[in-house]
mmCIF file of C-alpha atoms in Angstrom:
data_model
loop_
_atom_site.group_PDB
_atom_site.id
_atom_site.type_symbol
_atom_site.label_atom_id
_atom_site.label_comp_id
_atom_site.label_asym_id
_atom_site.label_seq_id
_atom_site.Cartn_x
_atom_site.Cartn_y
_atom_site.Cartn_z
ATOM 1 C CA MET Y 97 33.653 150.296 168.544
ATOM 2 C CA SER Y 98 30.638 152.394 169.543
ATOM 3 C CA GLU Y 99 32.911 155.392 170.043
ATOM 4 C CA THR Y 100 33.883 155.084 166.379
ATOM 5 C CA ILE Y 101 30.212 154.763 165.405
ATOM 6 C CA ASP Y 102 29.326 157.804 167.505
ATOM 7 C CA ASN Y 103 32.224 159.715 165.930
ATOM 8 C CA ARG Y 104 31.046 158.773 162.436
ATOM 9 C CA LEU Y 105 27.501 159.875 163.220
ATOM 10 C CA GLU Y 106 28.781 163.180 164.585
ATOM 11 C CA ALA Y 107 31.061 163.727 161.574
ATOM 12 C CA MET Y 108 28.050 163.133 159.309
ATOM 13 C CA GLY Y 109 25.981 165.650 161.288
ATOM 14 C CA ILE Y 110 23.542 162.971 162.448
ATOM 15 C CA ARG Y 111 21.897 163.013 165.863
ATOM 16 C CA LEU Y 112 19.861 159.911 166.511
ATOM 17 C CA PRO Y 113 16.282 160.744 167.468
ATOM 18 C CA VAL Y 114 14.362 159.094 170.263
ATOM 19 C CA ALA Y 115 13.194 155.767 168.871
ATOM 20 C CA ALA Y 116 9.610 155.947 167.613
ATOM 21 C CA ALA Y 117 6.937 154.115 169.558
ATOM 22 C CA PRO Y 118 4.828 151.548 167.702
ATOM 23 C CA ALA Y 119 1.758 152.959 165.945
ATOM 24 C CA ALA Y 120 -0.278 149.738 166.201
ATOM 25 C CA ASN Y 121 -0.288 146.317 167.881
ATOM 26 C CA TYR Y 122 3.372 145.333 167.437
ATOM 27 C CA VAL Y 123 6.717 145.861 169.128
ATOM 28 C CA PRO Y 124 9.517 148.010 167.676
ATOM 29 C CA TYR Y 125 12.029 145.180 167.891
ATOM 30 C CA VAL Y 126 12.497 141.539 168.841
ATOM 31 C CA ILE Y 127 15.734 139.941 169.981
ATOM 32 C CA SER Y 128 15.950 136.212 169.279
ATOM 33 C CA GLY Y 129 19.292 134.606 170.042
ATOM 34 C CA ASN Y 130 21.939 136.807 168.466
ATOM 35 C CA LEU Y 131 19.540 138.435 165.989
ATOM 36 C CA LEU Y 132 17.787 141.773 166.338
ATOM 37 C CA TYR Y 133 14.693 142.172 164.168
ATOM 38 C CA LEU Y 134 13.656 145.799 163.731
ATOM 39 C CA SER Y 135 10.127 146.731 162.686
ATOM 40 C CA GLY Y 136 9.664 148.904 159.625
ATOM 41 C CA GLN Y 137 10.840 152.476 160.053
ATOM 42 C CA LEU Y 138 9.295 155.416 158.245
ATOM 43 C CA PRO Y 139 11.096 158.613 157.160
ATOM 44 C CA MET Y 140 10.337 160.415 160.410
ATOM 45 C CA GLU Y 141 12.035 163.726 161.119
ATOM 46 C CA ASP Y 142 11.180 166.043 164.003
ATOM 47 C CA GLY Y 143 8.233 163.821 164.928
ATOM 48 C CA LYS Y 144 6.529 163.769 161.527
ATOM 49 C CA ILE Y 145 6.826 161.947 158.222
ATOM 50 C CA ALA Y 146 9.199 163.992 156.092
ATOM 51 C CA MET Y 147 8.327 162.610 152.649
ATOM 52 C CA THR Y 148 4.855 161.486 151.651
ATOM 53 C CA GLY Y 149 3.296 160.321 148.409
ATOM 54 C CA LEU Y 150 4.382 158.225 145.476
ATOM 55 C CA VAL Y 151 7.969 158.239 144.316
ATOM 56 C CA GLY Y 152 8.096 159.081 140.635
ATOM 57 C CA SER Y 153 5.141 161.466 140.758
ATOM 58 C CA ASP Y 154 4.828 163.234 144.149
ATOM 59 C CA VAL Y 155 8.401 162.632 145.332
ATOM 60 C CA ASP Y 156 11.524 162.877 143.168
ATOM 61 C CA LEU Y 157 14.457 160.490 143.362
ATOM 62 C CA ALA Y 158 16.673 162.766 145.492
ATOM 63 C CA ALA Y 159 13.912 163.321 148.069
ATOM 64 C CA ALA Y 160 13.149 159.586 148.101
ATOM 65 C CA GLN Y 161 16.820 158.819 148.755
ATOM 66 C CA ARG Y 162 16.705 161.282 151.659
ATOM 67 C CA ALA Y 163 13.584 159.484 152.916
ATOM 68 C CA ALA Y 164 15.555 156.219 152.832
ATOM 69 C CA GLU Y 165 18.374 157.895 154.781
ATOM 70 C CA LEU Y 166 15.867 159.000 157.412
ATOM 71 C CA CYS Y 167 14.561 155.433 157.635
ATOM 72 C CA ALA Y 168 18.148 154.248 158.194
ATOM 73 C CA ILE Y 169 18.681 156.861 160.915
ATOM 74 C CA ASN Y 170 15.518 155.612 162.601
ATOM 75 C CA ILE Y 171 16.740 152.007 162.262
ATOM 76 C CA LEU Y 172 19.910 153.017 164.107
ATOM 77 C CA ALA Y 173 17.825 154.813 166.754
ATOM 78 C CA GLN Y 174 15.731 151.681 167.305
ATOM 79 C CA ALA Y 175 18.869 149.524 167.448
ATOM 80 C CA LYS Y 176 20.352 151.831 170.072
ATOM 81 C CA ALA Y 177 17.120 151.682 172.083
ATOM 82 C CA ALA Y 178 17.171 147.876 171.886
ATOM 83 C CA LEU Y 179 20.869 147.374 172.593
ATOM 84 C CA GLY Y 180 21.965 150.445 174.522
ATOM 85 C CA ASP Y 181 25.149 150.571 172.440
ATOM 86 C CA LEU Y 182 25.475 150.491 168.650
ATOM 87 C CA GLY Y 183 28.841 148.811 169.163
ATOM 88 C CA ARG Y 184 26.903 145.597 169.815
ATOM 89 C CA ILE Y 185 25.977 145.418 166.115
ATOM 90 C CA ALA Y 186 28.161 142.665 164.685
ATOM 91 C CA ARG Y 187 26.637 142.817 161.216
ATOM 92 C CA VAL Y 188 23.644 144.177 159.379
ATOM 93 C CA ILE Y 189 22.249 141.010 157.828
ATOM 94 C CA LYS Y 190 19.479 142.436 155.645
ATOM 95 C CA LEU Y 191 17.506 145.564 154.868
ATOM 96 C CA ASN Y 192 14.073 145.272 153.275
ATOM 97 C CA GLY Y 193 13.188 148.511 151.512
ATOM 98 C CA PHE Y 194 9.661 149.384 150.444
ATOM 99 C CA VAL Y 195 9.057 152.312 148.101
ATOM 100 C CA ALA Y 196 5.599 153.770 147.460
ATOM 101 C CA SER Y 197 5.896 153.871 143.684
ATOM 102 C CA ALA Y 198 3.997 155.663 140.953
ATOM 103 C CA PRO Y 199 3.033 153.470 137.984
ATOM 104 C CA GLY Y 200 6.080 152.957 135.797
ATOM 105 C CA PHE Y 201 8.638 153.897 138.475
ATOM 106 C CA THR Y 202 11.401 151.280 138.411
ATOM 107 C CA GLU Y 203 14.280 152.831 140.363
ATOM 108 C CA GLN Y 204 13.464 151.429 143.803
ATOM 109 C CA HIS Y 205 17.039 150.153 144.069
ATOM 110 C CA LEU Y 206 18.376 153.702 143.698
ATOM 111 C CA VAL Y 207 15.998 154.944 146.400
ATOM 112 C CA ILE Y 208 17.102 152.311 148.909
ATOM 113 C CA ASN Y 209 20.743 153.140 148.156
ATOM 114 C CA GLY Y 210 20.137 156.137 150.436
ATOM 115 C CA ALA Y 211 19.733 153.777 153.394
ATOM 116 C CA SER Y 212 22.380 151.276 152.304
ATOM 117 C CA ASN Y 213 25.006 153.980 151.864
ATOM 118 C CA LEU Y 214 24.250 155.590 155.221
ATOM 119 C CA ILE Y 215 24.328 152.270 157.097
ATOM 120 C CA ALA Y 216 27.620 151.264 155.439
ATOM 121 C CA ASN Y 217 29.173 154.680 156.111
ATOM 122 C CA VAL Y 218 28.188 154.616 159.783
ATOM 123 C CA LEU Y 219 28.943 150.955 160.567
ATOM 124 C CA GLY Y 220 31.795 150.235 158.154
ATOM 125 C CA ASP Y 221 32.197 146.574 157.169
ATOM 126 C CA ALA Y 222 29.538 145.567 159.722
ATOM 127 C CA GLY Y 223 27.074 147.675 157.727
ATOM 128 C CA LYS Y 224 27.450 145.755 154.455
ATOM 129 C CA HIS Y 225 24.225 143.818 153.995
ATOM 130 C CA ALA Y 226 21.907 141.834 151.780
ATOM 131 C CA ARG Y 227 18.878 143.800 150.633
ATOM 132 C CA ALA Y 228 15.542 143.940 148.887
ATOM 133 C CA ALA Y 229 14.101 147.040 147.207
ATOM 134 C CA VAL Y 230 10.416 146.628 146.397
ATOM 135 C CA GLY Y 231 7.813 148.921 144.847
ATOM 136 C CA MET Y 232 4.482 149.226 146.668
ATOM 137 C CA ALA Y 233 1.154 150.835 145.779
ATOM 138 C CA ALA Y 234 1.047 152.616 149.160
ATOM 139 C CA LEU Y 235 2.678 152.616 152.578
ATOM 140 C CA PRO Y 236 1.371 153.431 156.069
ATOM 141 C CA LEU Y 237 0.555 157.097 156.689
ATOM 142 C CA ASN Y 238 1.295 157.827 153.012
ATOM 143 C CA ALA Y 239 5.054 157.505 153.673
ATOM 144 C CA ALA Y 240 7.227 157.450 150.566
ATOM 145 C CA VAL Y 241 9.602 154.800 151.983
ATOM 146 C CA GLU Y 242 9.652 152.189 154.752
ATOM 147 C CA ILE Y 243 12.604 149.996 155.712
ATOM 148 C CA ASP Y 244 12.997 147.156 158.198
ATOM 149 C CA ALA Y 245 16.181 145.384 159.240
ATOM 150 C CA ILE Y 246 17.719 142.219 160.613
ATOM 151 C CA LEU Y 247 20.969 142.623 162.549
ATOM 152 C CA GLU Y 248 23.409 140.189 164.087
ATOM 153 C CA ILE Y 249 24.373 141.343 167.576
ATOM 154 C CA THR Y 250 26.915 140.446 170.223
ATOM 155 C CA LEU Y 251 25.401 139.075 173.392
#
């Protein structure tokens, strides 16, 4: 299965980065039973946050969706670091998406579609998930988007 996942990533032009190290007193992931809990991932690209500010004023919808895609790529990178093989992902259970939102911005669901679509395209049926898309006043390091994940894994 991981060969198919790797092929999909390659076809989409995606190279998984090295998983980001924690920026504070937490771990990047926890495995409990057959669940993998991934800490929140920011829209990191080439070692820096790619989109900063409030969506709806500083960041437009298209850029925010790209930020969500980058978060999803970093989720996959963390999962690979935790599991060694993305083929061990049995199902993405849930994504929690947080969008730094300007007052009046109400399209958080459209922003997080960037991550949901990427995850589903890469993982197929195993990537279909429950989700939350929540507006926030601010996020760490002024990131426009942050997403965490819960995955079911094979042992």
